[in-house]
Coordinates of C-alpha atoms and ligand atoms in Angstrom, one line a residue:
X1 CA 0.0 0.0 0.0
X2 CA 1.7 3.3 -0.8
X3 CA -1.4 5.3 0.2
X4 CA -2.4 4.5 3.9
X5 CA -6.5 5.1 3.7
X6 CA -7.9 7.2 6.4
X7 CA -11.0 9.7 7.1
X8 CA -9.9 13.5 7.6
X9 CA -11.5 15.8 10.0
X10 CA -12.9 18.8 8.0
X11 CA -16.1 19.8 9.3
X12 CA -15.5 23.9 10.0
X13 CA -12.3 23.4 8.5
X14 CA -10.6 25.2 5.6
X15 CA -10.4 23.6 2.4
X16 CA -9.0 25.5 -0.6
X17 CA -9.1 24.7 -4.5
X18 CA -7.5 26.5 -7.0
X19 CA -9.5 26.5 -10.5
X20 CA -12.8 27.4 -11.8
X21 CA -13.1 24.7 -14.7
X22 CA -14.4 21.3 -14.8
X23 CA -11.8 19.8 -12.7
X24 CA -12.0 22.4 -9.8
X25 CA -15.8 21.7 -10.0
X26 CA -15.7 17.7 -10.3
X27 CA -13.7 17.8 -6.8
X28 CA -15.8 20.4 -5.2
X29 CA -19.2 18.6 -5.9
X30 CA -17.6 15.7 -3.9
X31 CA -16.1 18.3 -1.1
X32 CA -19.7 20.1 -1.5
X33 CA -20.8 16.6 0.7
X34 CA -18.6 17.6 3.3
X35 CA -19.1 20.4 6.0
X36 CA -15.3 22.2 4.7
X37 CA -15.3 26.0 4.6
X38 CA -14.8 26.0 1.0
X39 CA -12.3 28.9 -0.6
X40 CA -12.4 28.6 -4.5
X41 CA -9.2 30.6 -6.3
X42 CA -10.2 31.2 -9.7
X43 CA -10.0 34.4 -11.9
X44 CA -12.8 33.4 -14.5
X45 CA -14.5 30.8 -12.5
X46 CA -17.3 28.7 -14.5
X47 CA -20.9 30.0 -14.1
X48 CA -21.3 26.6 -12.0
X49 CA -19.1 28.2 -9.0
X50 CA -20.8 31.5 -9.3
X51 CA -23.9 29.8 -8.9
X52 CA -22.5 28.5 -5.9
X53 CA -21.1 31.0 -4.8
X54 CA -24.1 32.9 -5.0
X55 CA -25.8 30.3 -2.6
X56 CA -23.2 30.9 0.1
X57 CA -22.0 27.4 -0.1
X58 CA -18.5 28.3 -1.0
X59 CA -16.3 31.3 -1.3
X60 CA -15.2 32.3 -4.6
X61 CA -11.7 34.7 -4.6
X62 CA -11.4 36.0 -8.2
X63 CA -7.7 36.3 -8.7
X64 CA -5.2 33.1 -9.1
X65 CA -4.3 31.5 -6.1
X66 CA -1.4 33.6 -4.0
X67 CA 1.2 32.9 -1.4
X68 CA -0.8 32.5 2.0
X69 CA -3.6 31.4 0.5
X70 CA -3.7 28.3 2.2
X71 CA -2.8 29.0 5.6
X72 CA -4.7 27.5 8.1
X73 CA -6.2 24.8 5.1
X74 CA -6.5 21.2 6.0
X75 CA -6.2 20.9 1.9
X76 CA -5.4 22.3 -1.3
X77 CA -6.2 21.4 -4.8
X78 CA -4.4 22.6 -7.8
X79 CA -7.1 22.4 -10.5
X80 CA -6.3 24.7 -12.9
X81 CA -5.8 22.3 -15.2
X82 CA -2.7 24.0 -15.9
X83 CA 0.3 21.8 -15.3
X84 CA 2.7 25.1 -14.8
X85 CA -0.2 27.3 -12.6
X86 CA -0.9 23.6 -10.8
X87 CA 3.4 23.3 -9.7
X88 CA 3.2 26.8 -8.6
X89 CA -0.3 26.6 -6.6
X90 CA 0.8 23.3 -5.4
X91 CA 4.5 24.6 -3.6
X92 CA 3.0 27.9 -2.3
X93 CA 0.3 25.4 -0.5
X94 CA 2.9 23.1 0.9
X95 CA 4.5 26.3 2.3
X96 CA 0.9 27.2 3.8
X97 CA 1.0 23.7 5.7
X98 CA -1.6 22.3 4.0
X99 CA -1.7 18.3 2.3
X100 CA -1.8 19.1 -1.5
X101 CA -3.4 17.4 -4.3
X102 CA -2.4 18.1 -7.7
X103 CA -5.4 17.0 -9.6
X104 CA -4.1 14.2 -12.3
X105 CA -0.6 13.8 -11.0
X106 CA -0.2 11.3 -8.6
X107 CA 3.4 11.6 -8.2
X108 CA 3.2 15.2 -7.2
X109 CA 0.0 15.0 -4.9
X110 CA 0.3 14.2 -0.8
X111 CA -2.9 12.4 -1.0
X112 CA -5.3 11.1 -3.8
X113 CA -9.4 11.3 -3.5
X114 CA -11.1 8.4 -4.1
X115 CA -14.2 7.5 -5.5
X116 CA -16.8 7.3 -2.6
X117 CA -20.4 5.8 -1.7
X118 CA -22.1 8.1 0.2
X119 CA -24.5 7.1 2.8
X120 CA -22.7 9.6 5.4
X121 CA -22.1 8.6 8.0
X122 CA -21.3 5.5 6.4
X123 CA -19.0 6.1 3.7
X124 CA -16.8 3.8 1.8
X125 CA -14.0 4.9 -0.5
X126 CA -12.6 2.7 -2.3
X127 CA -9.0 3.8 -3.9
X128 CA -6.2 2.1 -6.6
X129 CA -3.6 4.4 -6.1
X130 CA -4.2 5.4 -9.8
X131 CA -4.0 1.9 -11.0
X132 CA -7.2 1.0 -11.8
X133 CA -10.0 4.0 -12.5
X134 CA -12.4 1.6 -14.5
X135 CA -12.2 -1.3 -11.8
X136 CA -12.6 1.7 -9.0
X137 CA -15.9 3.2 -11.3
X138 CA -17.1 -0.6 -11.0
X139 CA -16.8 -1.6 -7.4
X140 CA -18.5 2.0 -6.8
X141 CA -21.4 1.0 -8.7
X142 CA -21.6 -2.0 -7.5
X143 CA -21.9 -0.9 -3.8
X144 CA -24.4 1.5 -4.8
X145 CA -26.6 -1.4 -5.6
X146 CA -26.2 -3.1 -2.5
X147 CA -26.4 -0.5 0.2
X148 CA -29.9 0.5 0.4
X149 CA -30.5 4.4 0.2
X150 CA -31.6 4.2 3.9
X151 CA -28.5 3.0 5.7
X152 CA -27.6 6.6 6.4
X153 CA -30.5 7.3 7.9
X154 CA -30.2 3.3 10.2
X155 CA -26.9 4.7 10.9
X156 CA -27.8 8.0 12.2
X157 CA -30.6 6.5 14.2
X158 CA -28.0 3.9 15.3
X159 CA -25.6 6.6 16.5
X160 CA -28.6 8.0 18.8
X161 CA -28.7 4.4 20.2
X162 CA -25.7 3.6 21.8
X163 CA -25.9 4.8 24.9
X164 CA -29.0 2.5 25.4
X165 CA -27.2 -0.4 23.9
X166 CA -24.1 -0.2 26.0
X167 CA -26.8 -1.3 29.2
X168 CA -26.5 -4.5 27.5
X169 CA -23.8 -6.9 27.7
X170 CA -20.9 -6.6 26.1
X171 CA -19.7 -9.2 23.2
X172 CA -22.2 -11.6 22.1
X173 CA -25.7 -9.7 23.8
X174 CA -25.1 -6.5 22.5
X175 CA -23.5 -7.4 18.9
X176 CA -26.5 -9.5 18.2
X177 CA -29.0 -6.4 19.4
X178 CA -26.8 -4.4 16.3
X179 CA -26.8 -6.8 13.5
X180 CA -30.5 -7.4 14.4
X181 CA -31.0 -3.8 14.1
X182 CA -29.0 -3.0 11.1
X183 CA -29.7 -6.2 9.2
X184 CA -33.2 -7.1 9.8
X185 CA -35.1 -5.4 11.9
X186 CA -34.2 -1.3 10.8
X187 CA -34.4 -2.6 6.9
X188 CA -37.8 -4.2 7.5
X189 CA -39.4 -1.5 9.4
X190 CA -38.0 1.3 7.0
X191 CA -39.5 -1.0 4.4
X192 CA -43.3 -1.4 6.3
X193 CA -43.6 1.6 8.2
X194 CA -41.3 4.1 7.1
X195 CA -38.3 6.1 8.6
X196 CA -40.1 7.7 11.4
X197 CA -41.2 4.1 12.8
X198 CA -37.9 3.3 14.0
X199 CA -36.9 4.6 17.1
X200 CA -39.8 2.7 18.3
X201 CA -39.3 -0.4 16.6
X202 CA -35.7 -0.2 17.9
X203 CA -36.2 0.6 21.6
X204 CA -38.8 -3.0 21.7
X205 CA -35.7 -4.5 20.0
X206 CA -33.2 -3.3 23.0
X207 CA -35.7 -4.6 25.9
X208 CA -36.1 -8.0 23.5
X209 CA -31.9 -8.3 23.4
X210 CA -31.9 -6.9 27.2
X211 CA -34.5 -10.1 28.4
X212 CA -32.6 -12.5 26.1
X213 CA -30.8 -15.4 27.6
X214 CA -27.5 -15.5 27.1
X215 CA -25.5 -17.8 24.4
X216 CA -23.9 -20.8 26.2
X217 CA -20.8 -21.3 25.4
X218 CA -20.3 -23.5 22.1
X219 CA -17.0 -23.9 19.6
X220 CA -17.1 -24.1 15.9
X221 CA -15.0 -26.2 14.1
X222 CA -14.4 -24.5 10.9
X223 CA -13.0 -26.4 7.7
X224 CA -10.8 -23.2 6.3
X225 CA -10.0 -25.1 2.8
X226 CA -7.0 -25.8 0.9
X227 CA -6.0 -21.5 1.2
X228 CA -8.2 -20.0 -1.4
X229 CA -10.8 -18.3 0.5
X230 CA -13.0 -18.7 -2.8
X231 CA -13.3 -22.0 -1.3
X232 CA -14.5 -21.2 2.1
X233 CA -18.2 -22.7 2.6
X234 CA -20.7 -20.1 3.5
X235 CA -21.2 -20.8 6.7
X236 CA -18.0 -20.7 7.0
X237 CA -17.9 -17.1 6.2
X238 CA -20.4 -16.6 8.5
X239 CA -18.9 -18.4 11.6
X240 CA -16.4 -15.9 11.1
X241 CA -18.4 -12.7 10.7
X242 CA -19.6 -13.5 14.0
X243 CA -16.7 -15.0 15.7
X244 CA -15.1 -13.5 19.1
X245 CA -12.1 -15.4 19.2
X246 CA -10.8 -17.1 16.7
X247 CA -8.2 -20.0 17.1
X248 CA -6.5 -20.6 14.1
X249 CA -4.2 -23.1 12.4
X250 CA -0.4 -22.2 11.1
X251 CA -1.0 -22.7 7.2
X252 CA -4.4 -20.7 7.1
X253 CA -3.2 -17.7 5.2
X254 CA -4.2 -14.1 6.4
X255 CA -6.5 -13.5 3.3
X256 CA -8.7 -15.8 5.4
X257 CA -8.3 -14.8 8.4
X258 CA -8.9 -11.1 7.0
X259 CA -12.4 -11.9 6.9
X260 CA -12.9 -13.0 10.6
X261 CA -15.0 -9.9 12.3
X262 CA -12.5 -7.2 13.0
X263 CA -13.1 -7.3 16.8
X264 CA -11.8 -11.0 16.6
X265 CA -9.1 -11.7 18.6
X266 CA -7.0 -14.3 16.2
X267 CA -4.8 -16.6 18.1
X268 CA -2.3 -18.9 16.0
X269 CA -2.2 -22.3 17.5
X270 CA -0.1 -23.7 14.7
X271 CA 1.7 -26.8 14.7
X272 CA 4.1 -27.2 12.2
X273 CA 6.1 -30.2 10.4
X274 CA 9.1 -30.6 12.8
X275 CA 9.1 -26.7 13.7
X276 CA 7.5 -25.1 16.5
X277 CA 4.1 -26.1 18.3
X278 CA 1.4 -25.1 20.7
X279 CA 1.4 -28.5 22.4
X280 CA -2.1 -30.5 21.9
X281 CA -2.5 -30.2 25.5
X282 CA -2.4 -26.3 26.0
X283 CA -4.6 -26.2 22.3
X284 CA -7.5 -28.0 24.8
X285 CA -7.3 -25.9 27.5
X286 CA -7.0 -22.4 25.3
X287 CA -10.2 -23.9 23.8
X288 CA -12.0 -24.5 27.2
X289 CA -10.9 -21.4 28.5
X290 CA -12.1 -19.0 25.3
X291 CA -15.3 -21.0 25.0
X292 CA -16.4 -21.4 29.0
X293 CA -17.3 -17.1 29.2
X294 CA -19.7 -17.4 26.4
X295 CA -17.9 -16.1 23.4
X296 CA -18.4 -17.4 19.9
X297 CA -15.0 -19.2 19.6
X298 CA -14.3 -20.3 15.9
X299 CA -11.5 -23.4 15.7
X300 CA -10.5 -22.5 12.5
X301 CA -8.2 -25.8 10.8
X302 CA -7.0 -26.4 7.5
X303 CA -8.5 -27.9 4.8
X304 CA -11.4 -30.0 6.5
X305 CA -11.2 -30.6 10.4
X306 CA -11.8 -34.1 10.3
X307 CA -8.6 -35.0 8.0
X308 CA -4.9 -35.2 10.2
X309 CA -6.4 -32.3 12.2
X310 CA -6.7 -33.7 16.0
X311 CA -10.6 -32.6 15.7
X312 CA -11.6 -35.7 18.1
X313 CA -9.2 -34.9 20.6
X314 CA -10.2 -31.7 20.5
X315 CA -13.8 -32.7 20.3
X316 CA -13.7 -35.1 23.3
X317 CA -11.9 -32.2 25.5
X318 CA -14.9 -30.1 24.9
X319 CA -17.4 -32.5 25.6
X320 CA -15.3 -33.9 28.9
X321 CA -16.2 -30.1 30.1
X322 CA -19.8 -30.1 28.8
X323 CA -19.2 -27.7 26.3
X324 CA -21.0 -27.9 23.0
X325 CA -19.3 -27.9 20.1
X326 CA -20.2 -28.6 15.8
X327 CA -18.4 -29.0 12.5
X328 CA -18.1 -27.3 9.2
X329 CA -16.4 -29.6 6.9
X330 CA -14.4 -28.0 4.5
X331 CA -12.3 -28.7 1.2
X332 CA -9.5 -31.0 1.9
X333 CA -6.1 -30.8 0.7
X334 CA -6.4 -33.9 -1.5
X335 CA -9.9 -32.9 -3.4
X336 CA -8.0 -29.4 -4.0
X337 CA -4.9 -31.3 -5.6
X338 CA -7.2 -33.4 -7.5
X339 CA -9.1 -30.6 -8.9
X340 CA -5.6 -28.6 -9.8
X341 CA -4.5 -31.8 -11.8
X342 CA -8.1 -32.0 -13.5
X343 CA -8.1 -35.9 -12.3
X344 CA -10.7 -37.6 -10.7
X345 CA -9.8 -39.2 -7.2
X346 CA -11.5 -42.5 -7.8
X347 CA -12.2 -44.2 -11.4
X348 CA -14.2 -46.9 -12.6
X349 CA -12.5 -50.0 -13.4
X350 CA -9.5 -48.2 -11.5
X351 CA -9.7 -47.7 -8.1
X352 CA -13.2 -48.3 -6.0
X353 CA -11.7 -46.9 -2.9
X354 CA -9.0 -43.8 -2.2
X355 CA -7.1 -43.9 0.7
X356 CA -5.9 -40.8 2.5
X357 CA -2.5 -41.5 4.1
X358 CA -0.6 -39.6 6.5
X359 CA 3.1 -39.8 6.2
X360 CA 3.7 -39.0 10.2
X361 CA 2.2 -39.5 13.0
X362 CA 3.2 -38.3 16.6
X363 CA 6.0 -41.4 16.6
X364 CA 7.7 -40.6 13.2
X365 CA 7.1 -42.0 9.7
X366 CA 3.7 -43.8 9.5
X367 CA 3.2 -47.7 8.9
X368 CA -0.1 -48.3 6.3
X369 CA -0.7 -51.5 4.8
X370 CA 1.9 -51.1 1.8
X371 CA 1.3 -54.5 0.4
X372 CA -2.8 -53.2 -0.5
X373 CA -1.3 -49.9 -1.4
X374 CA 1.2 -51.4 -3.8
X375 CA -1.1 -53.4 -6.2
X376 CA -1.4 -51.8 -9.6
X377 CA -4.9 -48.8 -9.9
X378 CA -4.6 -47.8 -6.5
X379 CA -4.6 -44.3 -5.4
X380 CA -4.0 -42.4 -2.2
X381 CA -3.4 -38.7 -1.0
X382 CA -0.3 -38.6 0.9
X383 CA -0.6 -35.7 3.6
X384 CA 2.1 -34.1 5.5
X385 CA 4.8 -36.3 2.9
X386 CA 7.2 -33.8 1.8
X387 CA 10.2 -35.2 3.9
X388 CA 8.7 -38.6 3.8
X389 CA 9.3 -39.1 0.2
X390 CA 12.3 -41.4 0.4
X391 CA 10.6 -43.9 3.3
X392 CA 7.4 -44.2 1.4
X393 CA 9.2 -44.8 -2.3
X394 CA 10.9 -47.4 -0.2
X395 CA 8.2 -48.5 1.3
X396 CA 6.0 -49.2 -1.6
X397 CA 8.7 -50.7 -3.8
X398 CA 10.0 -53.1 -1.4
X399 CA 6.2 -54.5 -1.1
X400 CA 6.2 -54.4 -4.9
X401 CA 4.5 -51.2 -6.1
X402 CA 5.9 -50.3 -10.1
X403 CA 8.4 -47.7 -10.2
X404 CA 6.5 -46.9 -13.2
X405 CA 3.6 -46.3 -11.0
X406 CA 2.8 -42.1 -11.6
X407 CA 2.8 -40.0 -8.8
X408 CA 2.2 -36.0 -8.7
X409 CA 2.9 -33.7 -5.9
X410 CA 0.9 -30.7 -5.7
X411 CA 2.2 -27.4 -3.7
X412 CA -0.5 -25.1 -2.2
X413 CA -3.2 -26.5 -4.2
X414 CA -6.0 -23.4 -4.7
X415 CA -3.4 -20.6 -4.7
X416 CA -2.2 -18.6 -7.6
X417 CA 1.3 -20.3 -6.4
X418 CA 0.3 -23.7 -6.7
X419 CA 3.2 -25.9 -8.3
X420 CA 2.4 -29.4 -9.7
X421 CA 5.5 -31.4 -10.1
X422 CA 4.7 -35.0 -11.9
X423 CA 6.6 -37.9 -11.4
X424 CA 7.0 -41.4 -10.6
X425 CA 7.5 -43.1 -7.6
X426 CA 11.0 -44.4 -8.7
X427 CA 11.4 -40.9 -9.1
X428 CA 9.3 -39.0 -6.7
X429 CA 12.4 -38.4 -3.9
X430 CA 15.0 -37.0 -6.3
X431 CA 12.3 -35.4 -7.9
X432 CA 10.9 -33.5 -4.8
X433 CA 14.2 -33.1 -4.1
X434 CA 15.2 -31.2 -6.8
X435 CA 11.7 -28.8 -6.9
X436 CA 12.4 -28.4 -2.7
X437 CA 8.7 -27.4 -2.5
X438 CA 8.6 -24.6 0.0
X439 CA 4.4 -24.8 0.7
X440 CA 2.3 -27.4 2.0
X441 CA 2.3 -30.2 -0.4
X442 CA -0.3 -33.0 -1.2
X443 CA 1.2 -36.4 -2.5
X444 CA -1.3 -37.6 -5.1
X445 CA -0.3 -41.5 -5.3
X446 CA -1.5 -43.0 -8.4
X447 CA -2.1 -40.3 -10.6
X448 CA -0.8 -38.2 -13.2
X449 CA -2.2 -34.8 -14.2
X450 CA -5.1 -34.9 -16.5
X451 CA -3.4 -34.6 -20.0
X452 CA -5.7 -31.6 -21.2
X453 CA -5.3 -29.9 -17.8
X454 CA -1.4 -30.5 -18.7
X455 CA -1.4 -29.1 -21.9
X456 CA -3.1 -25.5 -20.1
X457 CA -0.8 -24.9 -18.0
X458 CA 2.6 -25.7 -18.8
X459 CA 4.3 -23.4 -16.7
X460 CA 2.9 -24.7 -13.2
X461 CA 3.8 -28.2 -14.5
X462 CA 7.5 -29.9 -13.9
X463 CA 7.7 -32.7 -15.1
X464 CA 10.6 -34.9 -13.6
X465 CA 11.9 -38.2 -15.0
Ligands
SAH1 N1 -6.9 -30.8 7.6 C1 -6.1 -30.6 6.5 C2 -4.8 -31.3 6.5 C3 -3.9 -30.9 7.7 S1 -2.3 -31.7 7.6 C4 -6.8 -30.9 5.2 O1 -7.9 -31.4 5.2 O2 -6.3 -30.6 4.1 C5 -1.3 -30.6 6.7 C6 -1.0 -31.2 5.4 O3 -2.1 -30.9 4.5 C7 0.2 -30.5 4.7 O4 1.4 -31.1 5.2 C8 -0.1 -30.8 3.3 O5 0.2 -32.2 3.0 C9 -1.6 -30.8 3.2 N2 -2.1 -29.5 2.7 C10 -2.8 -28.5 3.3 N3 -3.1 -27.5 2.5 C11 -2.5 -27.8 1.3 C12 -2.4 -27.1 0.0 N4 -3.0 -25.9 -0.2 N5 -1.8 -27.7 -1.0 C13 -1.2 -28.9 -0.8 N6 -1.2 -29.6 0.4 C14 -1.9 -29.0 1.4

């Protein structure tokens, strides 16, 4: 981010715009929404800023902008769509104190105004740094379809309530009491009764919250997906638009946990490979101890929590303490790899059954049945196998597996990043040797990638000998 995004204070302020053209005017019907003192510097402004002028909502100075001119100003514009005039107006205003914008020149300008949805107070601006115009123009209009006309108006009426909502509890009592009123209950009565119908409607609302009986305390096992949050479920989404605290797995990347509520309190439990861990143990008892007050606690894992994630000794902590406690599955590492290689996990005629192998557990490499695992159609997605690839090659071909047999190893599966590197499992430990993938990888045993899906995207595809 080059431009940090943040609201100025201008109400009774000075704001000061050099021009009289179309530029000047284009910025000053947006600073016309504000409650600036407007001063206008422009020798033959436009009959637009007369008007105006005329109606005493700005100042009009008809001479070109001068050396003190923007003392005392929160913020200048140079709009004289004069490059030379612009320079000039734009150093004698940075001498005044005030943040300049040159209008058109980013490089030049302290700040840059973006394009804004009005429904003050709530107002989103939405900014490229200059990148992007057309893509800002279309996330504009496309907020200005969603927001109804009326959430002003909610929110102002909101603002009047929260002296009255802070009686109720805080957290879970008195979040519910606000998404209630802004998200169904202000909507609907705007809708039936009109504006003036609120304040009612919204005090029988408070007294409803106030006699409410608390949440008990309940954890959510949430299936975060492979890392695309594309791929979140919606209730996932939800769970975490609503969560208080949210405990969170190592390899769930912050564009997910971006979307947790912003009050969240995120707490990384990770447990990595051979690296640093939260021990099991202490993972139980952080649980209990979010959980037992009454927040909304979200166990956020990988992929799907009921594949190498601990969920059941997780699960049977809670319920030792009387906690309640549910699952949202998610998308599993091996479906993602599957669907990155365009194959299919099981086959007619092939394989009737997929296994899903781990290549540790808590003493070391992991024993399977190598002997089932090694006759000719089977497939199997190898988790956690990156610096097992030596045991299990061994493994299999000792019990009599082909070396021929084609194996593909997919890194971060659902991210742009994602690497496929196909080989065989004579090959696959040099192989993964050689591409040292860096990101979780998924060990697809059994299959190569789909040859179409091959050809269309050569240059995530090694292929190793
Ligand atoms: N519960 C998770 C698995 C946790 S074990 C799930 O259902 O996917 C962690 C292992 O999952 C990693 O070592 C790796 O083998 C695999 N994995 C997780 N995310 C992955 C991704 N985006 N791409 C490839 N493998 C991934």
């Amino acid at each position: 981010m080059r431009h940090f995004p943040i609201f100025l204070a201008v109400a009774g302020r000075r704001v000061v715009v050099a021009g009289g053209g179309e530029t000047a005017l284009a910025k000053l019907r947006l600073l016309l929404k504000t409650e600036a003192q407007l001063t206008v510097f422009a020798r033959d402004a436009s009959p637009d800023i007369h008007r105006l002028a005329k109606e005493g909502r700005l100042r009009l100075v008809a001479r070109a902008f001068g050396p003190g001119d923007a003392l005392c100003a929160v913020l200048a514009y140079a709009a004289t769509e004069d490059p030379a005039e612009d320079a000039r107006v734009a150093s004698l205003a940075r001498v005044d104190g005030a943040l300049v914008n040159i209008v058109d020149n980013l490089q030049d300008s302290a700040f840059i105004t973006p394009a804004i949805v009005d429904r003050d107070p709530v107002v989103v601006a939405i900014g490229t740094e200059g990148a992007a115009p057309v893509l800002a123009r279309q996330i504009k209009a496309d907020l200005e379809e969603r927001l109804p006309a009326s959430l002003g108006a909610l929110a102002r009426i909101g603002r009047g309530l929260r002296a009255a909502a802070a009686t109720l509890a805080p957290g879970g009592a008195r979040r519910a009491f606000w998404a209630d009123f802004y998200l169904r209950t202000g909507p609907r009565t705007i809708a039936e009764n009109g504006l003036a119908a609120v304040p009612q409607a919204a005090a029988a609302l408070l007294e409803a919250h106030r006699t409410a009986t608390p949440a008990p305390a309940s954890v959510t096992f949430v299936g975060a997906g492979p890392g695309d949050p594309d791929l979140l479920t919606l209730k996932a989404r939800k769970a975490l638009d609503t969560a208080d605290v949210v405990l969170h797995d190592r390899l769930v990347p912050p564009a997910i946990l971006e979307l947790a509520r912003r009050e969240a309190v995120l707490i990384d439990v990770g447990k990595q490979g051979f690296g640093t861990s939260t021990a099991q143990d202490d993972i139980n008892a952080l649980l209990l101890a979010e959980a037992r007050p009454g927040r909304a606690v979200v166990r956020l894992k990988a992929g799907d929590p009921s594949v190498f994630a601990r969920l059941d000794e997780e699960t049977e902590a809670l319920a030792a303490a009387g906690i309640a406690w549910q699952v949202m599955p998610g998308v599993t590492a091996a479906s993602a790899a599957a669907a990155q290689i365009g194959q299919s996990l099981t086959r007619r005629g092939r394989n009737s059954g997929l296994r899903l192998l781990t290549a540790h557990d808590a003493a070391g490499f992991a024993e399977q049945d190598w002997r089932a695992l090694a006759r000719p159609g089977e497939v199997a997605g190898i988790y956690m196998g990156k610096r097992a690839a030596r045991f299990l090659q061994g493994r299999l071909m000792m019990h009599g597996a082909d070396p021929a047999t084609p194996v593909t190893v997919v890194e971060n599966a659902s991210l742009p990043e994602a690497r496929t590197i196909a080989t065989t499992l004579g090959a696959l430990a040099t192989a993964l040797a050689d591409a040292a993938p860096a990101g979780p990888a998924l060990i697809l045993y059994g299959l190569a990638p789909h040859a179409a899906q091959a050809a269309l995207s050569p240059p995530l595809l090694e292929t190793m000998p």
